[in-house]
Each structure stands twice: as structure tokens, then as C-alpha cells.
Amino acid sequence: QVQLVESGGGLVQPGGSLRVSCAASGSSFSTVVMGWYRQAPGKQRELVAVITRGSNANYADSVKGRFTISRDDAKNTVYLQMNNLKPEDTAVYYCTARGSLTSRISYWGQGTQVTVSS
């Protein structure tokens, strides 16, 4: 059993920055790979970034160079630092966890709203 709780969402102006966090509790075997997905109204859910235990990371092309995913395994927490935010980044951001890169996503957080608007 794993629980994921996101925090840090909010309203930010275009060009601004925001950091969202995800606190995980439960089995460490199910949190080898952590990720962030997002979903905007009327759009499909998309992968934003993923990170393995050991901090190997990958990003969607739309956020490369602007977003940074990181994790602190001692605190069982993953972060998504979002810089140079654009209106198209507006979405609900979800934290995810799975046991390996080849596993299905086993756990989802409740989501945190990020709104980029002037």
C-alpha cells in the first residue's frame, strides 16, 4: 500500500516559477520509479517527467529545459520545479509511482492544480 500526496500547486503568472511536491508513504518497493503526469480540461493526460531511484530522469519535450524533477529518498518525497511557466502548462498535476520502468503505474496522487495566467 502506497499513498501519494501532492502539494504546492497554485496560480502563477506566465514566466514565473512554482514547485510542486509529492510525499509518499508505504512500501519502498513500489516507488522505484516516480513521475509527474498532468491533465488539462479537454486534453489527454500526458507524462511530464519521470525519475528512478538513483535520480535518472526523463522529460516530455514540451517541458525540457524548463522543468526539473528530483527526489529525496530519505524523505520519501519527489519534486517538480517548474520554471518559465506558460499558459499551456495549466493543468492538474498528478504524482505517480511504480516498481520499475516496465511496470504499470500502480499508484496515483489526488492531484494539485497549477494555473498559469496573467
CSV table of N, CA, C and O in Angstrom, one decimal:
chain,number,residue,atom,x,y,z
A,1,GLN,N,0.8,-1.2,0.0
A,1,GLN,CA,0.0,0.0,0.0
A,1,GLN,C,0.9,1.3,0.0
A,1,GLN,O,1.8,1.4,0.8
A,2,VAL,N,0.6,2.1,-1.0
A,2,VAL,CA,1.3,3.4,-1.1
A,2,VAL,C,0.3,4.5,-1.2
A,2,VAL,O,-0.7,4.4,-1.9
A,3,GLN,N,0.6,5.6,-0.5
A,3,GLN,CA,-0.2,6.8,-0.6
A,3,GLN,C,0.7,7.9,-1.1
A,3,GLN,O,1.8,8.1,-0.7
A,4,LEU,N,0.2,8.7,-2.0
A,4,LEU,CA,0.9,9.8,-2.6
A,4,LEU,C,0.1,11.1,-2.4
A,4,LEU,O,-1.1,11.1,-2.7
A,5,VAL,N,0.7,12.1,-1.8
A,5,VAL,CA,0.0,13.4,-1.5
A,5,VAL,C,0.8,14.5,-2.1
A,5,VAL,O,1.9,14.8,-1.7
A,6,GLU,N,0.2,15.2,-3.1
A,6,GLU,CA,0.8,16.3,-3.8
A,6,GLU,C,0.5,17.6,-3.0
A,6,GLU,O,-0.6,17.7,-2.4
A,7,SER,N,1.3,18.6,-3.2
A,7,SER,CA,1.1,19.9,-2.6
A,7,SER,C,1.9,20.9,-3.4
A,7,SER,O,2.8,20.6,-4.2
A,8,GLY,N,1.6,22.2,-3.3
A,8,GLY,CA,2.4,23.3,-3.9
A,8,GLY,C,1.8,23.9,-5.1
A,8,GLY,O,2.4,24.8,-5.7
A,9,GLY,N,0.7,23.4,-5.6
A,9,GLY,CA,0.0,24.0,-6.7
A,9,GLY,C,-0.5,25.4,-6.4
A,9,GLY,O,-0.6,25.8,-5.2
A,10,GLY,N,-0.9,26.1,-7.4
A,10,GLY,CA,-1.4,27.4,-7.3
A,10,GLY,C,-1.5,28.2,-8.5
A,10,GLY,O,-1.3,27.7,-9.6
A,11,LEU,N,-1.6,29.5,-8.4
A,11,LEU,CA,-1.7,30.5,-9.5
A,11,LEU,C,-0.4,31.2,-9.7
A,11,LEU,O,0.2,31.7,-8.7
A,12,VAL,N,0.1,31.2,-10.9
A,12,VAL,CA,1.4,31.9,-11.2
A,12,VAL,C,1.3,32.6,-12.5
A,12,VAL,O,0.6,32.1,-13.4
A,13,GLN,N,2.0,33.7,-12.7
A,13,GLN,CA,2.0,34.4,-13.9
A,13,GLN,C,2.9,33.8,-15.0
A,13,GLN,O,3.8,33.1,-14.6
A,14,PRO,N,2.6,34.0,-16.2
A,14,PRO,CA,3.5,33.5,-17.3
A,14,PRO,C,4.9,33.9,-17.0
A,14,PRO,O,5.2,35.1,-16.7
A,15,GLY,N,5.9,33.0,-17.2
A,15,GLY,CA,7.3,33.3,-16.9
A,15,GLY,C,7.7,33.1,-15.5
A,15,GLY,O,8.9,33.1,-15.2
A,16,GLY,N,6.7,32.8,-14.6
A,16,GLY,CA,7.0,32.6,-13.2
A,16,GLY,C,7.4,31.2,-13.0
A,16,GLY,O,7.5,30.3,-13.9
A,17,SER,N,7.6,30.9,-11.7
A,17,SER,CA,8.1,29.6,-11.2
A,17,SER,C,7.2,29.0,-10.1
A,17,SER,O,6.6,29.8,-9.4
A,18,LEU,N,7.2,27.7,-10.0
A,18,LEU,CA,6.4,27.0,-9.0
A,18,LEU,C,7.1,25.7,-8.7
A,18,LEU,O,7.6,25.0,-9.7
A,19,ARG,N,7.0,25.2,-7.5
A,19,ARG,CA,7.5,23.9,-7.2
A,19,ARG,C,6.4,23.1,-6.5
A,19,ARG,O,5.8,23.5,-5.5
A,20,VAL,N,6.1,21.9,-7.1
A,20,VAL,CA,5.1,21.0,-6.5
A,20,VAL,C,5.9,19.8,-5.9
A,20,VAL,O,6.9,19.4,-6.3
A,21,SER,N,5.3,19.3,-4.8
A,21,SER,CA,5.9,18.2,-4.1
A,21,SER,C,5.0,17.0,-4.0
A,21,SER,O,3.7,17.2,-4.1
A,22,CYS,N,5.5,15.9,-3.8
A,22,CYS,CA,4.8,14.7,-3.6
A,22,CYS,C,5.4,13.8,-2.5
A,22,CYS,O,6.5,13.4,-2.6
A,23,ALA,N,4.6,13.7,-1.4
A,23,ALA,CA,5.1,12.9,-0.3
A,23,ALA,C,4.5,11.5,-0.4
A,23,ALA,O,3.3,11.3,-0.5
A,24,ALA,N,5.4,10.5,-0.3
A,24,ALA,CA,5.0,9.1,-0.5
A,24,ALA,C,5.1,8.4,0.9
A,24,ALA,O,6.0,8.6,1.6
A,25,SER,N,4.2,7.5,1.1
A,25,SER,CA,4.2,6.6,2.3
A,25,SER,C,3.9,5.2,1.9
A,25,SER,O,3.1,5.0,0.9
A,26,GLY,N,4.4,4.2,2.5
A,26,GLY,CA,4.2,2.8,2.2
A,26,GLY,C,5.4,2.1,1.7
A,26,GLY,O,6.5,2.5,2.0
A,27,SER,N,5.2,1.1,0.9
A,27,SER,CA,6.3,0.2,0.5
A,27,SER,C,7.3,0.9,-0.4
A,27,SER,O,6.9,1.4,-1.5
A,28,SER,N,8.5,0.9,-0.1
A,28,SER,CA,9.6,1.4,-1.0
A,28,SER,C,9.7,0.6,-2.3
A,28,SER,O,10.3,1.2,-3.2
A,29,PHE,N,9.3,-0.6,-2.3
A,29,PHE,CA,9.4,-1.4,-3.5
A,29,PHE,C,8.5,-0.9,-4.6
A,29,PHE,O,8.7,-1.3,-5.8
A,30,SER,N,7.5,-0.2,-4.2
A,30,SER,CA,6.5,0.3,-5.2
A,30,SER,C,6.8,1.8,-5.6
A,30,SER,O,6.0,2.3,-6.4
A,31,THR,N,7.9,2.3,-5.2
A,31,THR,CA,8.3,3.7,-5.5
A,31,THR,C,9.7,3.8,-6.1
A,31,THR,O,10.4,4.8,-6.0
A,32,VAL,N,10.1,2.7,-6.8
A,32,VAL,CA,11.4,2.8,-7.5
A,32,VAL,C,11.4,3.8,-8.6
A,32,VAL,O,12.4,4.5,-8.8
A,33,VAL,N,10.3,4.0,-9.3
A,33,VAL,CA,10.1,5.0,-10.3
A,33,VAL,C,9.0,5.9,-9.9
A,33,VAL,O,7.8,5.4,-9.7
A,34,MET,N,9.2,7.2,-9.9
A,34,MET,CA,8.3,8.2,-9.6
A,34,MET,C,8.1,9.1,-10.8
A,34,MET,O,9.0,9.3,-11.5
A,35,GLY,N,6.9,9.7,-10.9
A,35,GLY,CA,6.7,10.5,-12.1
A,35,GLY,C,5.6,11.6,-11.8
A,35,GLY,O,4.9,11.5,-10.8
A,36,TRP,N,5.6,12.5,-12.7
A,36,TRP,CA,4.5,13.5,-12.7
A,36,TRP,C,3.8,13.4,-14.1
A,36,TRP,O,4.4,13.5,-15.1
A,37,TYR,N,2.5,13.4,-14.0
A,37,TYR,CA,1.6,13.5,-15.2
A,37,TYR,C,0.7,14.8,-15.0
A,37,TYR,O,0.6,15.3,-13.9
A,38,ARG,N,0.2,15.2,-16.1
A,38,ARG,CA,-0.7,16.3,-16.0
A,38,ARG,C,-1.9,16.2,-16.9
A,38,ARG,O,-1.8,15.5,-18.0
A,39,GLN,N,-3.0,16.8,-16.6
A,39,GLN,CA,-4.2,16.7,-17.5
A,39,GLN,C,-4.9,18.1,-17.4
A,39,GLN,O,-5.3,18.6,-16.4
A,40,ALA,N,-5.0,18.7,-18.6
A,40,ALA,CA,-5.8,19.9,-18.7
A,40,ALA,C,-7.2,19.6,-19.2
A,40,ALA,O,-7.4,18.6,-19.9
A,41,PRO,N,-8.1,20.5,-19.0
A,41,PRO,CA,-9.5,20.2,-19.4
A,41,PRO,C,-9.6,20.1,-21.0
A,41,PRO,O,-9.0,20.9,-21.7
A,42,GLY,N,-10.2,19.0,-21.4
A,42,GLY,CA,-10.3,18.8,-22.8
A,42,GLY,C,-9.1,18.1,-23.5
A,42,GLY,O,-9.1,17.9,-24.7
A,43,LYS,N,-8.1,17.8,-22.7
A,43,LYS,CA,-6.9,17.2,-23.3
A,43,LYS,C,-6.6,15.9,-22.6
A,43,LYS,O,-7.1,15.6,-21.5
A,44,GLN,N,-5.8,15.1,-23.3
A,44,GLN,CA,-5.4,13.8,-22.8
A,44,GLN,C,-4.4,14.0,-21.7
A,44,GLN,O,-3.6,14.9,-21.7
A,45,ARG,N,-4.4,13.0,-20.8
A,45,ARG,CA,-3.4,13.0,-19.7
A,45,ARG,C,-2.0,12.7,-20.4
A,45,ARG,O,-1.9,11.9,-21.3
A,46,GLU,N,-1.0,13.5,-20.0
A,46,GLU,CA,0.3,13.3,-20.5
A,46,GLU,C,1.4,13.2,-19.5
A,46,GLU,O,1.3,13.8,-18.4
A,47,LEU,N,2.5,12.5,-19.8
A,47,LEU,CA,3.6,12.4,-19.0
A,47,LEU,C,4.4,13.7,-19.0
A,47,LEU,O,4.7,14.2,-20.1
A,48,VAL,N,4.8,14.2,-17.8
A,48,VAL,CA,5.6,15.4,-17.7
A,48,VAL,C,7.1,15.0,-17.5
A,48,VAL,O,8.0,15.5,-18.2
A,49,ALA,N,7.3,14.2,-16.5
A,49,ALA,CA,8.6,13.8,-16.1
A,49,ALA,C,8.6,12.5,-15.3
A,49,ALA,O,7.6,12.2,-14.7
A,50,VAL,N,9.7,11.7,-15.4
A,50,VAL,CA,9.8,10.5,-14.6
A,50,VAL,C,11.2,10.4,-14.0
A,50,VAL,O,12.2,10.9,-14.7
A,51,ILE,N,11.4,9.8,-12.9
A,51,ILE,CA,12.7,9.7,-12.2
A,51,ILE,C,12.8,8.4,-11.5
A,51,ILE,O,11.8,7.9,-10.9
A,52,THR,N,13.9,7.7,-11.6
A,52,THR,CA,14.2,6.5,-11.0
A,52,THR,C,14.9,6.7,-9.6
A,52,THR,O,15.5,7.7,-9.4
A,53,ARG,N,14.9,5.6,-8.8
A,53,ARG,CA,15.7,5.6,-7.6
A,53,ARG,C,17.2,5.6,-8.2
A,53,ARG,O,17.6,4.8,-8.9
A,54,GLY,N,17.9,6.6,-7.8
A,54,GLY,CA,19.2,6.9,-8.4
A,54,GLY,C,19.2,8.1,-9.2
A,54,GLY,O,20.3,8.5,-9.7
A,55,SER,N,18.1,8.7,-9.4
A,55,SER,CA,17.9,10.0,-10.0
A,55,SER,C,18.2,10.1,-11.5
A,55,SER,O,18.6,11.2,-11.9
A,56,ASN,N,17.9,9.1,-12.2
A,56,ASN,CA,17.9,9.2,-13.7
A,56,ASN,C,16.6,9.7,-14.1
A,56,ASN,O,15.5,9.1,-13.7
A,57,ALA,N,16.6,10.8,-14.9
A,57,ALA,CA,15.3,11.4,-15.2
A,57,ALA,C,15.1,11.6,-16.7
A,57,ALA,O,16.0,11.7,-17.5
A,58,ASN,N,13.8,11.6,-17.1
A,58,ASN,CA,13.4,11.9,-18.4
A,58,ASN,C,12.2,12.9,-18.4
A,58,ASN,O,11.5,12.9,-17.5
A,59,TYR,N,12.1,13.7,-19.5
A,59,TYR,CA,11.1,14.7,-19.6
A,59,TYR,C,10.4,14.7,-20.9
A,59,TYR,O,10.9,14.3,-21.9
A,60,ALA,N,9.2,15.2,-20.9
A,60,ALA,CA,8.4,15.4,-22.1
A,60,ALA,C,9.1,16.6,-22.8
A,60,ALA,O,9.7,17.5,-22.2
A,61,ASP,N,9.1,16.5,-24.2
A,61,ASP,CA,9.7,17.6,-25.0
A,61,ASP,C,9.2,19.0,-24.6
A,61,ASP,O,9.9,19.9,-24.7
A,62,SER,N,7.9,19.0,-24.3
A,62,SER,CA,7.3,20.3,-24.0
A,62,SER,C,7.8,21.0,-22.8
A,62,SER,O,7.6,22.2,-22.6
A,63,VAL,N,8.5,20.3,-21.9
A,63,VAL,CA,9.0,20.9,-20.6
A,63,VAL,C,10.5,20.8,-20.5
A,63,VAL,O,11.0,21.4,-19.5
A,64,LYS,N,11.2,20.2,-21.4
A,64,LYS,CA,12.6,20.1,-21.4
A,64,LYS,C,13.3,21.5,-21.3
A,64,LYS,O,12.9,22.4,-22.0
A,65,GLY,N,14.2,21.7,-20.4
A,65,GLY,CA,14.9,22.9,-20.2
A,65,GLY,C,14.1,23.9,-19.3
A,65,GLY,O,14.7,24.9,-18.9
A,66,ARG,N,12.9,23.6,-18.9
A,66,ARG,CA,12.1,24.4,-18.0
A,66,ARG,C,11.8,23.7,-16.7
A,66,ARG,O,11.7,24.4,-15.7
A,67,PHE,N,11.5,22.4,-16.7
A,67,PHE,CA,11.1,21.7,-15.5
A,67,PHE,C,12.3,20.8,-15.1
A,67,PHE,O,13.0,20.3,-15.9
A,68,THR,N,12.3,20.6,-13.8
A,68,THR,CA,13.3,19.7,-13.2
A,68,THR,C,12.6,18.8,-12.2
A,68,THR,O,12.0,19.3,-11.2
A,69,ILE,N,12.8,17.5,-12.4
A,69,ILE,CA,12.2,16.5,-11.4
A,69,ILE,C,13.4,16.1,-10.5
A,69,ILE,O,14.5,15.9,-11.0
A,70,SER,N,13.1,15.9,-9.2
A,70,SER,CA,14.1,15.4,-8.3
A,70,SER,C,13.4,14.6,-7.2
A,70,SER,O,12.2,14.6,-7.1
A,71,ARG,N,14.3,13.9,-6.5
A,71,ARG,CA,13.7,13.1,-5.4
A,71,ARG,C,14.6,13.0,-4.2
A,71,ARG,O,15.9,13.1,-4.3
A,72,ASP,N,14.1,13.0,-3.0
A,72,ASP,CA,14.8,12.8,-1.8
A,72,ASP,C,14.3,11.5,-1.1
A,72,ASP,O,13.2,11.5,-0.5
A,73,ASP,N,15.0,10.5,-1.3
A,73,ASP,CA,14.6,9.2,-0.8
A,73,ASP,C,14.5,9.1,0.7
A,73,ASP,O,13.7,8.3,1.2
A,74,ALA,N,15.4,9.8,1.3
A,74,ALA,CA,15.4,9.9,2.8
A,74,ALA,C,14.1,10.4,3.3
A,74,ALA,O,13.6,10.1,4.4
A,75,LYS,N,13.5,11.4,2.6
A,75,LYS,CA,12.2,12.0,3.0
A,75,LYS,C,11.0,11.4,2.2
A,75,LYS,O,9.9,11.8,2.5
A,76,ASN,N,11.3,10.4,1.4
A,76,ASN,CA,10.2,9.8,0.6
A,76,ASN,C,9.4,10.9,-0.2
A,76,ASN,O,8.2,10.8,-0.2
A,77,THR,N,10.1,11.8,-0.8
A,77,THR,CA,9.5,12.9,-1.5
A,77,THR,C,10.0,13.1,-2.8
A,77,THR,O,11.3,13.0,-3.0
A,78,VAL,N,9.2,13.4,-3.8
A,78,VAL,CA,9.6,13.9,-5.1
A,78,VAL,C,9.1,15.3,-5.4
A,78,VAL,O,8.1,15.7,-4.9
A,79,TYR,N,9.9,16.0,-6.2
A,79,TYR,CA,9.6,17.4,-6.5
A,79,TYR,C,9.6,17.6,-8.0
A,79,TYR,O,10.2,16.9,-8.8
A,80,LEU,N,8.8,18.6,-8.4
A,80,LEU,CA,8.9,19.1,-9.8
A,80,LEU,C,9.0,20.6,-9.7
A,80,LEU,O,8.1,21.3,-9.3
A,81,GLN,N,10.2,21.1,-10.1
A,81,GLN,CA,10.5,22.5,-10.1
A,81,GLN,C,10.1,23.0,-11.5
A,81,GLN,O,10.6,22.5,-12.5
A,82,MET,N,9.2,23.9,-11.6
A,82,MET,CA,8.7,24.4,-12.9
A,82,MET,C,9.1,25.9,-13.1
A,82,MET,O,8.6,26.7,-12.3
A,83,ASN,N,9.9,26.1,-14.1
A,83,ASN,CA,10.4,27.5,-14.4
A,83,ASN,C,9.8,27.9,-15.7
A,83,ASN,O,9.5,27.1,-16.6
A,84,ASN,N,9.9,29.2,-15.9
A,84,ASN,CA,9.4,29.8,-17.2
A,84,ASN,C,8.0,29.2,-17.6
A,84,ASN,O,7.9,28.8,-18.7
A,85,LEU,N,7.1,29.3,-16.7
A,85,LEU,CA,5.8,28.7,-16.9
A,85,LEU,C,5.0,29.4,-18.0
A,85,LEU,O,5.1,30.6,-18.2
A,86,LYS,N,4.3,28.6,-18.8
A,86,LYS,CA,3.5,29.1,-19.9
A,86,LYS,C,2.0,28.8,-19.6
A,86,LYS,O,1.7,27.8,-18.9
A,87,PRO,N,1.1,29.5,-20.2
A,87,PRO,CA,-0.3,29.2,-20.0
A,87,PRO,C,-0.7,27.8,-20.4
A,87,PRO,O,-1.6,27.2,-19.7
A,88,GLU,N,0.0,27.2,-21.4
A,88,GLU,CA,-0.3,25.8,-21.7
A,88,GLU,C,0.2,24.8,-20.7
A,88,GLU,O,-0.1,23.6,-20.8
A,89,ASP,N,0.9,25.2,-19.7
A,89,ASP,CA,1.2,24.4,-18.6
A,89,ASP,C,0.1,24.2,-17.6
A,89,ASP,O,0.2,23.4,-16.7
A,90,THR,N,-1.0,25.0,-17.7
A,90,THR,CA,-2.1,24.9,-16.8
A,90,THR,C,-2.7,23.5,-16.9
A,90,THR,O,-3.1,23.0,-17.9
A,91,ALA,N,-2.8,22.9,-15.7
A,91,ALA,CA,-3.3,21.5,-15.7
A,91,ALA,C,-3.4,21.1,-14.2
A,91,ALA,O,-2.9,21.7,-13.3
A,92,VAL,N,-4.0,19.9,-14.0
A,92,VAL,CA,-3.9,19.2,-12.7
A,92,VAL,C,-2.7,18.3,-12.8
A,92,VAL,O,-2.6,17.5,-13.8
A,93,TYR,N,-1.8,18.4,-11.9
A,93,TYR,CA,-0.6,17.7,-11.9
A,93,TYR,C,-0.7,16.5,-10.9
A,93,TYR,O,-1.0,16.7,-9.7
A,94,TYR,N,-0.4,15.3,-11.4
A,94,TYR,CA,-0.5,14.1,-10.6
A,94,TYR,C,0.8,13.4,-10.4
A,94,TYR,O,1.6,13.3,-11.3
A,95,CYS,N,1.0,13.0,-9.2
A,95,CYS,CA,2.2,12.2,-8.8
A,95,CYS,C,1.9,10.7,-9.0
A,95,CYS,O,0.8,10.3,-8.7
A,96,THR,N,2.9,10.0,-9.5
A,96,THR,CA,2.7,8.5,-9.8
A,96,THR,C,3.9,7.7,-9.2
A,96,THR,O,5.0,8.2,-9.0
A,97,ALA,N,3.6,6.4,-9.0
A,97,ALA,CA,4.6,5.5,-8.5
A,97,ALA,C,4.5,4.2,-9.1
A,97,ALA,O,3.3,3.7,-9.3
A,98,ARG,N,5.6,3.5,-9.4
A,98,ARG,CA,5.6,2.1,-9.9
A,98,ARG,C,6.9,1.4,-9.5
A,98,ARG,O,7.9,2.1,-9.1
A,99,GLY,N,6.9,0.1,-9.6
A,99,GLY,CA,8.0,-0.7,-9.1
A,99,GLY,C,9.2,-0.7,-10.0
A,99,GLY,O,10.3,-1.0,-9.6
A,100,SER,N,9.0,-0.5,-11.3
A,100,SER,CA,10.1,-0.5,-12.3
A,100,SER,C,9.7,0.3,-13.5
A,100,SER,O,8.5,0.6,-13.7
A,101,LEU,N,10.6,0.6,-14.4
A,101,LEU,CA,10.3,1.3,-15.7
A,101,LEU,C,9.4,0.5,-16.6
A,101,LEU,O,8.7,1.0,-17.4
A,102,THR,N,9.3,-0.9,-16.4
A,102,THR,CA,8.5,-1.7,-17.2
A,102,THR,C,7.2,-2.1,-16.6
A,102,THR,O,6.4,-2.8,-17.1
A,103,SER,N,6.9,-1.6,-15.4
A,103,SER,CA,5.7,-1.8,-14.7
A,103,SER,C,4.6,-0.8,-15.0
A,103,SER,O,4.9,0.3,-15.4
A,104,ARG,N,3.4,-1.2,-14.8
A,104,ARG,CA,2.3,-0.2,-14.9
A,104,ARG,C,2.3,0.7,-13.8
A,104,ARG,O,2.9,0.4,-12.7
A,105,ILE,N,1.7,1.9,-13.9
A,105,ILE,CA,1.6,2.8,-12.8
A,105,ILE,C,0.7,2.2,-11.8
A,105,ILE,O,-0.5,1.9,-12.1
A,106,SER,N,1.2,2.0,-10.6
A,106,SER,CA,0.4,1.4,-9.5
A,106,SER,C,-0.4,2.3,-8.6
A,106,SER,O,-1.4,2.0,-8.1
A,107,TYR,N,0.2,3.5,-8.5
A,107,TYR,CA,-0.4,4.5,-7.5
A,107,TYR,C,-0.4,5.9,-8.1
A,107,TYR,O,0.5,6.3,-8.8
A,108,TRP,N,-1.5,6.6,-7.8
A,108,TRP,CA,-1.7,8.0,-8.2
A,108,TRP,C,-2.0,8.8,-7.0
A,108,TRP,O,-2.7,8.4,-6.1
A,109,GLY,N,-1.5,10.0,-7.0
A,109,GLY,CA,-1.9,11.0,-6.0
A,109,GLY,C,-3.3,11.6,-6.4
A,109,GLY,O,-3.8,11.4,-7.4
A,110,GLN,N,-3.8,12.5,-5.6
A,110,GLN,CA,-5.1,13.2,-5.8
A,110,GLN,C,-5.0,14.3,-6.8
A,110,GLN,O,-6.0,14.8,-7.3
A,111,GLY,N,-3.8,14.8,-7.0
A,111,GLY,CA,-3.6,15.9,-8.0
A,111,GLY,C,-3.5,17.3,-7.3
A,111,GLY,O,-4.1,17.5,-6.3
A,112,THR,N,-2.8,18.2,-7.9
A,112,THR,CA,-2.7,19.5,-7.5
A,112,THR,C,-2.9,20.5,-8.7
A,112,THR,O,-2.2,20.2,-9.7
A,113,GLN,N,-3.7,21.5,-8.6
A,113,GLN,CA,-4.0,22.4,-9.7
A,113,GLN,C,-2.9,23.4,-9.8
A,113,GLN,O,-2.5,24.1,-8.9
A,114,VAL,N,-2.4,23.5,-11.1
A,114,VAL,CA,-1.4,24.6,-11.4
A,114,VAL,C,-2.1,25.4,-12.5
A,114,VAL,O,-2.5,24.9,-13.6
A,115,THR,N,-2.2,26.7,-12.2
A,115,THR,CA,-2.8,27.6,-13.2
A,115,THR,C,-1.8,28.7,-13.5
A,115,THR,O,-1.3,29.4,-12.7
A,116,VAL,N,-1.5,28.9,-14.8
A,116,VAL,CA,-0.6,29.9,-15.3
A,116,VAL,C,-1.4,30.9,-16.1
A,116,VAL,O,-1.9,30.6,-17.2
A,117,SER,N,-1.5,32.1,-15.5
A,117,SER,CA,-2.4,33.1,-16.2
A,117,SER,C,-2.0,34.5,-15.7
A,117,SER,O,-1.5,34.7,-14.5
A,118,SER,N,-2.1,35.5,-16.5
A,118,SER,CA,-1.9,36.9,-16.1
A,118,SER,C,-3.1,37.6,-15.7
A,118,SER,O,-3.1,38.7,-15.2
